[in-house]
mmCIF file of C-alpha atoms in Angstrom:
data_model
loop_
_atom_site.group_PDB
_atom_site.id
_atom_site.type_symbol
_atom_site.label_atom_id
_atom_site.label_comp_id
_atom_site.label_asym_id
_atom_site.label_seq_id
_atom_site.Cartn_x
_atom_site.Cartn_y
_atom_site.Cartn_z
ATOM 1 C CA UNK A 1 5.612 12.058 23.729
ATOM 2 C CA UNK A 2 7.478 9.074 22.147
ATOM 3 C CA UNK A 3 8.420 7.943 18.834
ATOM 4 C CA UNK A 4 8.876 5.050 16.541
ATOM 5 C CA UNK A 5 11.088 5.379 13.608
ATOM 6 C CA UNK A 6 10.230 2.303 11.322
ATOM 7 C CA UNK A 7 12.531 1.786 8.638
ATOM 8 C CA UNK A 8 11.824 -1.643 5.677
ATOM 9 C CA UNK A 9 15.130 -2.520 4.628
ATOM 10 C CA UNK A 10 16.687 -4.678 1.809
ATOM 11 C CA UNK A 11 20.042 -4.899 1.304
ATOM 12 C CA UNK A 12 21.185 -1.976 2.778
ATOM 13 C CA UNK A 13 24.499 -2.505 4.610
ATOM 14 C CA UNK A 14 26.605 0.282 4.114
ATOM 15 C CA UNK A 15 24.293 3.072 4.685
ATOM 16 C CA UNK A 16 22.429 1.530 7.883
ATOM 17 C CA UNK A 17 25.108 3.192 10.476
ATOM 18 C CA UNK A 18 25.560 6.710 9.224
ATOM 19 C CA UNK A 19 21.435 6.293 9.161
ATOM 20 C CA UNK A 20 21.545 5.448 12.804
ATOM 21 C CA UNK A 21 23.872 7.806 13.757
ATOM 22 C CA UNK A 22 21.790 10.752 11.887
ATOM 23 C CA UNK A 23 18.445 9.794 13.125
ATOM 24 C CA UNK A 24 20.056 9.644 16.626
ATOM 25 C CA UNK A 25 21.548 12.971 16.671
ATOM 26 C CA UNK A 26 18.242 14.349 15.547
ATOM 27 C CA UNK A 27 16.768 12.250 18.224
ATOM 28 C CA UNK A 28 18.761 13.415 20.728
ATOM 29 C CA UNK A 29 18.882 17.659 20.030
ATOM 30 C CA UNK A 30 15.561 17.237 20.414
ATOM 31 C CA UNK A 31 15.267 15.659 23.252
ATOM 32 C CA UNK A 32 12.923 13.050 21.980
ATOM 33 C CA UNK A 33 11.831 9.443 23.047
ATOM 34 C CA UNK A 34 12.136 6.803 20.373
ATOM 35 C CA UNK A 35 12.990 3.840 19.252
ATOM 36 C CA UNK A 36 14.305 2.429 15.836
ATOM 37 C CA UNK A 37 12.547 -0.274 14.392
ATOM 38 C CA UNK A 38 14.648 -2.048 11.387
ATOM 39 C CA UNK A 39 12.739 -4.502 9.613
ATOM 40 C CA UNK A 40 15.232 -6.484 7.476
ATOM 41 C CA UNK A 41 12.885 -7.647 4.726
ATOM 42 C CA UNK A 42 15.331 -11.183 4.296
ATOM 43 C CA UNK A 43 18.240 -9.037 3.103
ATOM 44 C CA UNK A 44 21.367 -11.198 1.559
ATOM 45 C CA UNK A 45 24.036 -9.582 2.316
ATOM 46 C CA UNK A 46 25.262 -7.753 5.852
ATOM 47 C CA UNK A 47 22.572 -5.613 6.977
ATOM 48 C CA UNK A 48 21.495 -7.978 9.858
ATOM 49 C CA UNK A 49 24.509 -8.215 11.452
ATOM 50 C CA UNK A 50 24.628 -4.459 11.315
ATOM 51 C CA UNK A 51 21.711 -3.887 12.634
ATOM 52 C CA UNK A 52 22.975 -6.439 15.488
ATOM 53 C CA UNK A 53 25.743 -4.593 16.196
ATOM 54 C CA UNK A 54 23.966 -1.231 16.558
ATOM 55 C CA UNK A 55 21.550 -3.150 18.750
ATOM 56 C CA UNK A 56 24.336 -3.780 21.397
ATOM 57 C CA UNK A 57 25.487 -0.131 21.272
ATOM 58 C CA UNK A 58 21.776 1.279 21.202
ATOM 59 C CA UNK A 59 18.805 -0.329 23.547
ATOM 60 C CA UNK A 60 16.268 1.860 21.462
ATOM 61 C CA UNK A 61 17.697 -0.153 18.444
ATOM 62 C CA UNK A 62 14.689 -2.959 17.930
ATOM 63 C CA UNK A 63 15.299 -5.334 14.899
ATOM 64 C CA UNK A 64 12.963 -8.173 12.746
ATOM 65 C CA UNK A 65 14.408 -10.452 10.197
ATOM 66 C CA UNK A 66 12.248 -12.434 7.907
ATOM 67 C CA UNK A 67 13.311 -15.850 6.732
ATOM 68 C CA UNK A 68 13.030 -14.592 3.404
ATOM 69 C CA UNK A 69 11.714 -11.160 1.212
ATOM 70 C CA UNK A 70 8.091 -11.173 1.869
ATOM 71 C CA UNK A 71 8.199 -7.446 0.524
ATOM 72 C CA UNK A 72 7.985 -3.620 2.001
ATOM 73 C CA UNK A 73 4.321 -3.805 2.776
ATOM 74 C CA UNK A 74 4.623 -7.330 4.482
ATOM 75 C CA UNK A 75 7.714 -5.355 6.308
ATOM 76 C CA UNK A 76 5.892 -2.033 7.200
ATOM 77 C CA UNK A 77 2.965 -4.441 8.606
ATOM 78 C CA UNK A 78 5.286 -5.848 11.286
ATOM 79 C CA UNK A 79 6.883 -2.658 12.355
ATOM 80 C CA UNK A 80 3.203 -1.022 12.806
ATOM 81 C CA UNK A 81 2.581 -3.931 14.969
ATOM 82 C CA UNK A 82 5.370 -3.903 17.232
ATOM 83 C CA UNK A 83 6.090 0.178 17.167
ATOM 84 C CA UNK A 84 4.331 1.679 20.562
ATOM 85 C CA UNK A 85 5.768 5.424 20.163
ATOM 86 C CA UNK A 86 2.756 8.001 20.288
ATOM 87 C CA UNK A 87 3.407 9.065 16.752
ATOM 88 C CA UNK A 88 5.058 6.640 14.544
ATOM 89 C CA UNK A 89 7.484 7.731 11.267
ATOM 90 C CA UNK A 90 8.384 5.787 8.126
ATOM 91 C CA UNK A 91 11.150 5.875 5.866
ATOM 92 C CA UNK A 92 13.667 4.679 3.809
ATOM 93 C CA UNK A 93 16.795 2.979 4.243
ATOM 94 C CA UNK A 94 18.997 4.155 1.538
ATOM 95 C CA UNK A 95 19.755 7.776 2.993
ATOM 96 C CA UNK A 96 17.017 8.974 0.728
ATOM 97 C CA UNK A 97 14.917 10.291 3.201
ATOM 98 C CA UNK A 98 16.620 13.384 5.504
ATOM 99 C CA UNK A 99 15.882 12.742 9.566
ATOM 100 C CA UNK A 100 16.345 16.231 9.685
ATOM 101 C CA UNK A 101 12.620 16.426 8.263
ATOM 102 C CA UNK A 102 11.246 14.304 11.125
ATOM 103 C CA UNK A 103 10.774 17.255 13.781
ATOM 104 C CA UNK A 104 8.914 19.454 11.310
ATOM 105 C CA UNK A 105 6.564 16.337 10.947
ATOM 106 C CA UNK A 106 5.648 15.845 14.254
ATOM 107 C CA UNK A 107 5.173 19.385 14.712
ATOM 108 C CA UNK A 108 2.846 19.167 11.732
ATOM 109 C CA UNK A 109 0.767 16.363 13.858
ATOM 110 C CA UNK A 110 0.949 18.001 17.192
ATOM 111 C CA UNK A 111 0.161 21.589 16.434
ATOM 112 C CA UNK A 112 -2.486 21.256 13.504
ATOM 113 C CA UNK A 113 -3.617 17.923 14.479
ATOM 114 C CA UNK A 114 -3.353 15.835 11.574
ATOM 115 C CA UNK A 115 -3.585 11.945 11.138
ATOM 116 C CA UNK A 116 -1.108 11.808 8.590
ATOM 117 C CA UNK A 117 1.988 13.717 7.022
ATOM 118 C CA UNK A 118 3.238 12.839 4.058
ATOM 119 C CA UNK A 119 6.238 13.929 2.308
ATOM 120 C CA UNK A 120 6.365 15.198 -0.898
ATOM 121 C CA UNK A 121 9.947 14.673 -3.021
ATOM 122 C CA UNK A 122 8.982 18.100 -4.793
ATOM 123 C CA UNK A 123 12.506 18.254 -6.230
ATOM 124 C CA UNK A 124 14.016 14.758 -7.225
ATOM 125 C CA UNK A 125 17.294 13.472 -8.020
ATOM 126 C CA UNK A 126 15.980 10.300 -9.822
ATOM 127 C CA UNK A 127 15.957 10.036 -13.624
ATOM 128 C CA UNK A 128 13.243 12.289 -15.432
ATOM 129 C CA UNK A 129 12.213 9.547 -18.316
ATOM 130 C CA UNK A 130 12.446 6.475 -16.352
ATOM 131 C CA UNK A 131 11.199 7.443 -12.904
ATOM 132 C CA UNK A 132 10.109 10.916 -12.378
ATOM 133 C CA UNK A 133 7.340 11.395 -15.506
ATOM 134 C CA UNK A 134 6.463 7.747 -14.384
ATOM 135 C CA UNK A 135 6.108 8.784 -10.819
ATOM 136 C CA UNK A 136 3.632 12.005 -11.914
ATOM 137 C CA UNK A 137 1.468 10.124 -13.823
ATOM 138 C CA UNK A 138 1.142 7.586 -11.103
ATOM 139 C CA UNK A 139 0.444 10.002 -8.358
ATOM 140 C CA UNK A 140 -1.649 12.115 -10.633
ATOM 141 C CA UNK A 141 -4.205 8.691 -11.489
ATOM 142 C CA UNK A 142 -3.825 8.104 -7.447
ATOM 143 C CA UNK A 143 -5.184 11.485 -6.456
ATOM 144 C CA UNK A 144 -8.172 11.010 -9.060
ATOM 145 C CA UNK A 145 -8.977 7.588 -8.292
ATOM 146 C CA UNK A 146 -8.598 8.297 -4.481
ATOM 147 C CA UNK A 147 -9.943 11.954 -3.711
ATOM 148 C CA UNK A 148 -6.563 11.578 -1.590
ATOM 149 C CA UNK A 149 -5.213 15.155 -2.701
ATOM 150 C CA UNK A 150 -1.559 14.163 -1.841
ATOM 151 C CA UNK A 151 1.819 14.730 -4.899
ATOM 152 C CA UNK A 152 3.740 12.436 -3.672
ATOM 153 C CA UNK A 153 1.804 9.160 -2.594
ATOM 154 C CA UNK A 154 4.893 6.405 -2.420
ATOM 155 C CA UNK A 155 7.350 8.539 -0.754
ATOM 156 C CA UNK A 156 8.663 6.657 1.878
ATOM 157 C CA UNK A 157 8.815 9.682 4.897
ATOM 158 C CA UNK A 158 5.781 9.946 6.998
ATOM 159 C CA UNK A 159 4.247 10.069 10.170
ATOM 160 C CA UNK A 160 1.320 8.793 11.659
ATOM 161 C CA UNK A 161 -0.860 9.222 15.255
ATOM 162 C CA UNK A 162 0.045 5.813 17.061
ATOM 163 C CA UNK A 163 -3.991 5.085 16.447
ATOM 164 C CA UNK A 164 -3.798 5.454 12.526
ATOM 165 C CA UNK A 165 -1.247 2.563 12.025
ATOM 166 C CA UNK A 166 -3.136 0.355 14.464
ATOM 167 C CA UNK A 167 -5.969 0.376 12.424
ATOM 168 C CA UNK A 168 -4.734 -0.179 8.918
ATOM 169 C CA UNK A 169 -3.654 -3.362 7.363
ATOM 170 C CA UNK A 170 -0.610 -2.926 4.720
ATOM 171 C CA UNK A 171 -0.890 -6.053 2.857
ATOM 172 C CA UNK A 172 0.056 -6.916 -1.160
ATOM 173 C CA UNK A 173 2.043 -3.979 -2.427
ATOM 174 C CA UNK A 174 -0.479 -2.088 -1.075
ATOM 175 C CA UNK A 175 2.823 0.042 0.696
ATOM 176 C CA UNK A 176 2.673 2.593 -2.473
ATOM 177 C CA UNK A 177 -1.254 3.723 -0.969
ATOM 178 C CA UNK A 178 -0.762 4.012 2.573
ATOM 179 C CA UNK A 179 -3.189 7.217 2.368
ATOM 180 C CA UNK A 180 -5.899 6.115 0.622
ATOM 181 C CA UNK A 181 -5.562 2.699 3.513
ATOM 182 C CA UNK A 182 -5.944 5.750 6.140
ATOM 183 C CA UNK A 183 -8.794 7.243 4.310
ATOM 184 C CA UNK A 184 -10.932 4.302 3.886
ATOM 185 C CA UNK A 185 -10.375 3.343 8.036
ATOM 186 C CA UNK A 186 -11.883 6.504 8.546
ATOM 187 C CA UNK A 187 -8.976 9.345 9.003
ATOM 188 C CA UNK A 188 -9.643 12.152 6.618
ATOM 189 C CA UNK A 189 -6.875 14.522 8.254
ATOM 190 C CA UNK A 190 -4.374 14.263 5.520
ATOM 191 C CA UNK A 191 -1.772 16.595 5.151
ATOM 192 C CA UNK A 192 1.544 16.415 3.001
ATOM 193 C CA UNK A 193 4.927 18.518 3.753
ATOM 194 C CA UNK A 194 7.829 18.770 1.193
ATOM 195 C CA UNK A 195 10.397 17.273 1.994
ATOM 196 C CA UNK A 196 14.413 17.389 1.101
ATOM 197 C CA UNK A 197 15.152 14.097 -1.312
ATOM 198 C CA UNK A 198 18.816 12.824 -1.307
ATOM 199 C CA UNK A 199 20.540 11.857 -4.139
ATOM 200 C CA UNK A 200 21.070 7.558 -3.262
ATOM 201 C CA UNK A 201 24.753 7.149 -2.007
ATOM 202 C CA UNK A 202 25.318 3.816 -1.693
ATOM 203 C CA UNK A 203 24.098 0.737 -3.574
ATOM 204 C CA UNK A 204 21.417 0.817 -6.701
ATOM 205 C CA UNK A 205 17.577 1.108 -6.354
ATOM 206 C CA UNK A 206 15.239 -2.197 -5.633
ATOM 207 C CA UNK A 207 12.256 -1.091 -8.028
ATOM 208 C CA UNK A 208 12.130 -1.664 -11.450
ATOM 209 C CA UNK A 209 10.091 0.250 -14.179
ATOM 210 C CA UNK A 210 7.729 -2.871 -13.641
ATOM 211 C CA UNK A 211 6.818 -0.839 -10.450
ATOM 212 C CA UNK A 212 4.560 1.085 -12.276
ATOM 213 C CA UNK A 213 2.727 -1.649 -14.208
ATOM 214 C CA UNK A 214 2.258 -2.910 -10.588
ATOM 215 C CA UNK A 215 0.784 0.014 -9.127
ATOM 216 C CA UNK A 216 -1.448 1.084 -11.632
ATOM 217 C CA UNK A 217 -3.168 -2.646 -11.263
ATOM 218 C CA UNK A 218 -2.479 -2.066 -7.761
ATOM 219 C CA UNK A 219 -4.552 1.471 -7.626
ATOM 220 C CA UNK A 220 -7.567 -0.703 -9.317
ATOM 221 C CA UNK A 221 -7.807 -3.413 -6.430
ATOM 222 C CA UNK A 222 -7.439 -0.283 -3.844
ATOM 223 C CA UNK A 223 -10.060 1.380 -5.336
ATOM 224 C CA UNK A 224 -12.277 -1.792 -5.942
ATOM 225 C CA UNK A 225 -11.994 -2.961 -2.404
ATOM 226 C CA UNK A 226 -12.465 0.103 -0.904
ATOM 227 C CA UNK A 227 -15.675 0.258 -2.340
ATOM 228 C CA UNK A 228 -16.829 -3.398 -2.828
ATOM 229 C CA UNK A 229 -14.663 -5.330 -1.085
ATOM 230 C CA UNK A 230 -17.153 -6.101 1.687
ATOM 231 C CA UNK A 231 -20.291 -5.958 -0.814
ATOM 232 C CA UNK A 232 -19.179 -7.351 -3.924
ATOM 233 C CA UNK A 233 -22.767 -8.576 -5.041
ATOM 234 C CA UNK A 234 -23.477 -4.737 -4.932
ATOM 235 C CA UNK A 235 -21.181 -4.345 -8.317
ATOM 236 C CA UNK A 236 -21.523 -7.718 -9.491
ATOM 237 C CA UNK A 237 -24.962 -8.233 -9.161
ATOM 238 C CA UNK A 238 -25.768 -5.132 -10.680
ATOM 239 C CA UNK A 239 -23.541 -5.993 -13.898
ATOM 240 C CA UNK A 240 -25.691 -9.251 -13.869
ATOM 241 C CA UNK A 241 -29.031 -7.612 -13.767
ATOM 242 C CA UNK A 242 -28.403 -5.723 -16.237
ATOM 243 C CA UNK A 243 -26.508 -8.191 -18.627
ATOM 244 C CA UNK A 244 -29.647 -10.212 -17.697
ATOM 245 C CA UNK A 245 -32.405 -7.353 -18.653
ATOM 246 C CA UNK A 246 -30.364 -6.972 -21.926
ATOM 247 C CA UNK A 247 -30.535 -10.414 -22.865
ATOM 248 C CA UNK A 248 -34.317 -10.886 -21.695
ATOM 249 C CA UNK A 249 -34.715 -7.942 -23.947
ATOM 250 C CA UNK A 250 -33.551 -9.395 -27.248
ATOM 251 C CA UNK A 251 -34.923 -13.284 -26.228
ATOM 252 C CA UNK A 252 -38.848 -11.182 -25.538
ATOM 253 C CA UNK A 253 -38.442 -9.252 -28.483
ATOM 254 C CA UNK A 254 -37.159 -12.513 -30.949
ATOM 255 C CA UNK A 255 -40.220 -14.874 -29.131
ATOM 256 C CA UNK A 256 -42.868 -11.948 -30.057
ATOM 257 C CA UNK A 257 -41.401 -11.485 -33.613
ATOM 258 C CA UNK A 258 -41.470 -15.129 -34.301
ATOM 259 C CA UNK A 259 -45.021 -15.948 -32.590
ATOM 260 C CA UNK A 260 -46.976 -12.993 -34.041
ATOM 261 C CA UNK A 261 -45.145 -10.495 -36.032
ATOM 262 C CA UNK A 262 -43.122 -12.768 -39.018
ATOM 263 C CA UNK A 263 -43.466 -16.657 -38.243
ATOM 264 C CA UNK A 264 -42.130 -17.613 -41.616
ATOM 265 C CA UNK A 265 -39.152 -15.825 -41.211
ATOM 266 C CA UNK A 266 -35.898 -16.975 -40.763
ATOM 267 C CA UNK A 267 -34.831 -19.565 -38.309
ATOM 268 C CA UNK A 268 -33.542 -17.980 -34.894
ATOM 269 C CA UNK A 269 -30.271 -19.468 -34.946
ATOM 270 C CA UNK A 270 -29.669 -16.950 -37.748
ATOM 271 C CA UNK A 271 -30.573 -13.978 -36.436
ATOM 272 C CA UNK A 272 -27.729 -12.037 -34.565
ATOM 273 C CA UNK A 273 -30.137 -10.624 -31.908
ATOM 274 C CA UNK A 274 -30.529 -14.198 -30.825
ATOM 275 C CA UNK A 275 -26.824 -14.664 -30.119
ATOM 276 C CA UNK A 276 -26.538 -11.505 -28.348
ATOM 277 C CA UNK A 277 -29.050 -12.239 -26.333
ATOM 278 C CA UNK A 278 -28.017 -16.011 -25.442
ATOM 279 C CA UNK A 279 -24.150 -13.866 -24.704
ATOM 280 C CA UNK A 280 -25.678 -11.672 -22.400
ATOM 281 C CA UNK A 281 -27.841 -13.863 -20.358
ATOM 282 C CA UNK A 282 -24.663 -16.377 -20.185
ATOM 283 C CA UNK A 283 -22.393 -13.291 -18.909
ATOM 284 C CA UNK A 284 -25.114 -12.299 -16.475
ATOM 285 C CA UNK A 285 -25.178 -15.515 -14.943
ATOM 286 C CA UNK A 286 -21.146 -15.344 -14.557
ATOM 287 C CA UNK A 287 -21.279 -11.852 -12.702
ATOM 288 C CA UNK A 288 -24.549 -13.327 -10.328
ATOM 289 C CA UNK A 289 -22.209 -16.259 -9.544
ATOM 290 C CA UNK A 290 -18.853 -14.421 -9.430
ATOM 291 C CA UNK A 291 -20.826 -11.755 -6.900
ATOM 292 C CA UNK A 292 -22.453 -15.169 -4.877
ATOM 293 C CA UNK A 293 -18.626 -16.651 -4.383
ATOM 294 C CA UNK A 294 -17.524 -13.398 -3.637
ATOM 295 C CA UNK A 295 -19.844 -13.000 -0.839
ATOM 296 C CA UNK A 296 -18.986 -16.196 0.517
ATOM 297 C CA UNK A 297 -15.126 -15.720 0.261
ATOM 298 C CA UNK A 298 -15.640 -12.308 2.401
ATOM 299 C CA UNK A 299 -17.885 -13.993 5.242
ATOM 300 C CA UNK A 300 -15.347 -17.145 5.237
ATOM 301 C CA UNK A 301 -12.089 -15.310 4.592
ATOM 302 C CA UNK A 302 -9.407 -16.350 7.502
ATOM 303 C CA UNK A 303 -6.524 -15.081 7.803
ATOM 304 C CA UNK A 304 -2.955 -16.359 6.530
ATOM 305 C CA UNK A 305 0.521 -15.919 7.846
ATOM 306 C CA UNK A 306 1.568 -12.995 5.604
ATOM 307 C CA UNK A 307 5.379 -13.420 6.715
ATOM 308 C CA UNK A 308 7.777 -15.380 8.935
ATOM 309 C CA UNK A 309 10.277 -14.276 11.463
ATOM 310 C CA UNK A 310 13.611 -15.516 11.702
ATOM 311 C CA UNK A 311 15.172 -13.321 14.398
ATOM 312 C CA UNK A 312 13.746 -10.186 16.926
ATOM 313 C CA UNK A 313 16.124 -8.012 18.638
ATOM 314 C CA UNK A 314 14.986 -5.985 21.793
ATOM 315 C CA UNK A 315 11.386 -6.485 21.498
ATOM 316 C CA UNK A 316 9.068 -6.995 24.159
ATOM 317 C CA UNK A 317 7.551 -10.372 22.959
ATOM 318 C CA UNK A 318 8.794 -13.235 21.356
ATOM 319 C CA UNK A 319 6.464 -14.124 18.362
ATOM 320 C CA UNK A 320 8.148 -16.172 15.389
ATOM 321 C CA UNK A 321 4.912 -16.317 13.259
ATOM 322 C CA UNK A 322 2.613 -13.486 12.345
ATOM 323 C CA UNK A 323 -1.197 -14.071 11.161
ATOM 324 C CA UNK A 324 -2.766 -10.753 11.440
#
């Protein structure tokens, strides 16, 4: 049994060698295979030469460098691709996440056979008001939207089966709902463990309190694609029809009063049922349309480079642009 520790970076020079050297003596009392896969997510400052240097004192030290910050999912996307460890482990960079946990995961896997293990930061040393309440109310809109019954959906330590992470796609910021990604490909064995959280030691955190504007809209496209996102007609054509039947309502209903009912009446243009119905129809005809294009988009959609690799370290292939 192997492993593959993938760990997004940005900016995080000073704690990236006491992380190596942790994760390696973990690695080593027990007596595991693995590699370390650092994916330095266009990082300004030292971190790549770091990770260089532990590269030339470790061969199970692998490294990616993108030309610039495509972002963590973007980051976590190319580490699933290259990792080839039988189970494969995320975390943080930023001495966060404890190593120490790692075993206890796998175990987790092995033993009761899940697809997933996710942490759970049950006790946090972040700041109550601007990320912790934040953070609940997130996770607590995440489990409702997703049926994913997970407290802690963004923390960063996990571990995966090898086949789980080749079959997902983390695109977007779509890092923050890596479950409900493993749900929709079809692995409902979802387990959570909690886990030790470290107070941050070096350096300042990379999220803003706009992180939580972002995943709420986030949460919406999740749960919009994971249940139209290959049929949009199916909720867009119903809004039409119905926007339609509404508006064929009133228009039926004005015709008959004005042809039989009260022909001397007033003029339709000043009747309010007449403008609602005119609104309607018009709307209708924008969801029909906006489900038609949709359609089309899905059935035509071709894939983009999502990021661009400047330098590889102790990897297998040579690949300087990825479009999967």
């Amino acid at each position: 049994m192997s492993l593959s520790i993938v760990i997004p970076l940005l900016n995080e020079e000073e704690s990236l060698k006491e992380l190596h050297d942790w994760i390696v003596s973990v690695m080593q009392s027990n007596h595991y295979l693995y590699e370390i896969l650092f994916i330095d997510d266009g990082s300004t400052d030292n971190s790549w030469e770091v990770i260089t240097e532990l590269a030339s004192r470790n061969e199970n030290v692998k490294g990616i460098r993108f030309l610039k910050n495509f972002g963590k999912s973007q980051a976590l996307h190319a580490g699933f691709r290259e990792a080839s460890g039988d189970i494969v482990v995320t975390m943080d960079a930023d001495l966060q996440d404890n190593p120490e946990e790692i075993p206890d995961l796998i175990r987790m896997i092995e033993d009761e056979n899940y697809d997933l293990i996710s942490g759970w930061k049950k006790k946090r040393y972040d700041h109550a008001l601007t990320k912790n309440i934040p953070s609940k109310l997130f996770n607590w809109a995440a489990r409702k939207t997703s049926g994913v019954k997970l407290h802690d959906f963004n923390c960063g330590l996990k571990a995966f089966r090898k086949e789980v992470i080749k079959n997902i796609e983390v695109s977007g910021e779509m890092h923050r709902y890596i479950p409900v990604l493993v749900k929709n490909a079809g692995f409902s064995k979802i387990g959570e463990k909690v886990v030790q959280h470290q107070a941050r030691k070096f350096g300042k955190t990379k999220f803003g309190a706009d992180r939580f504007i972002n995943g709420f809209l986030d949460l919406i496209t999740i749960w919009f694609v994971s249940k139209f996102g290959k049929r949009p007609m199916h909720l867009f054509g119903a809004l039409g029809v119905l926007m339609f039947v509404i508006g064929s309502g009133f228009a039926l209903y004005l015709g008959i009063d004005k042809l039989f009912i009260n022909p001397t009446g007033r003029l339709l243009s000043q009747r309010p049922q007449f403008y609602i119905a005119l609104t309607a129809m018009i709307i209708g005809t924008q969801f029909f349309l906006a489900g038609f294009l949709g359609e089309i988009m899905v059935r035509s959609r071709k894939s983009e480079p999502r990021y661009k690799i400047s330098h590889e370290i102790n990897l297998t292939h040579r690949v300087k642009e990825y479009s999967s």
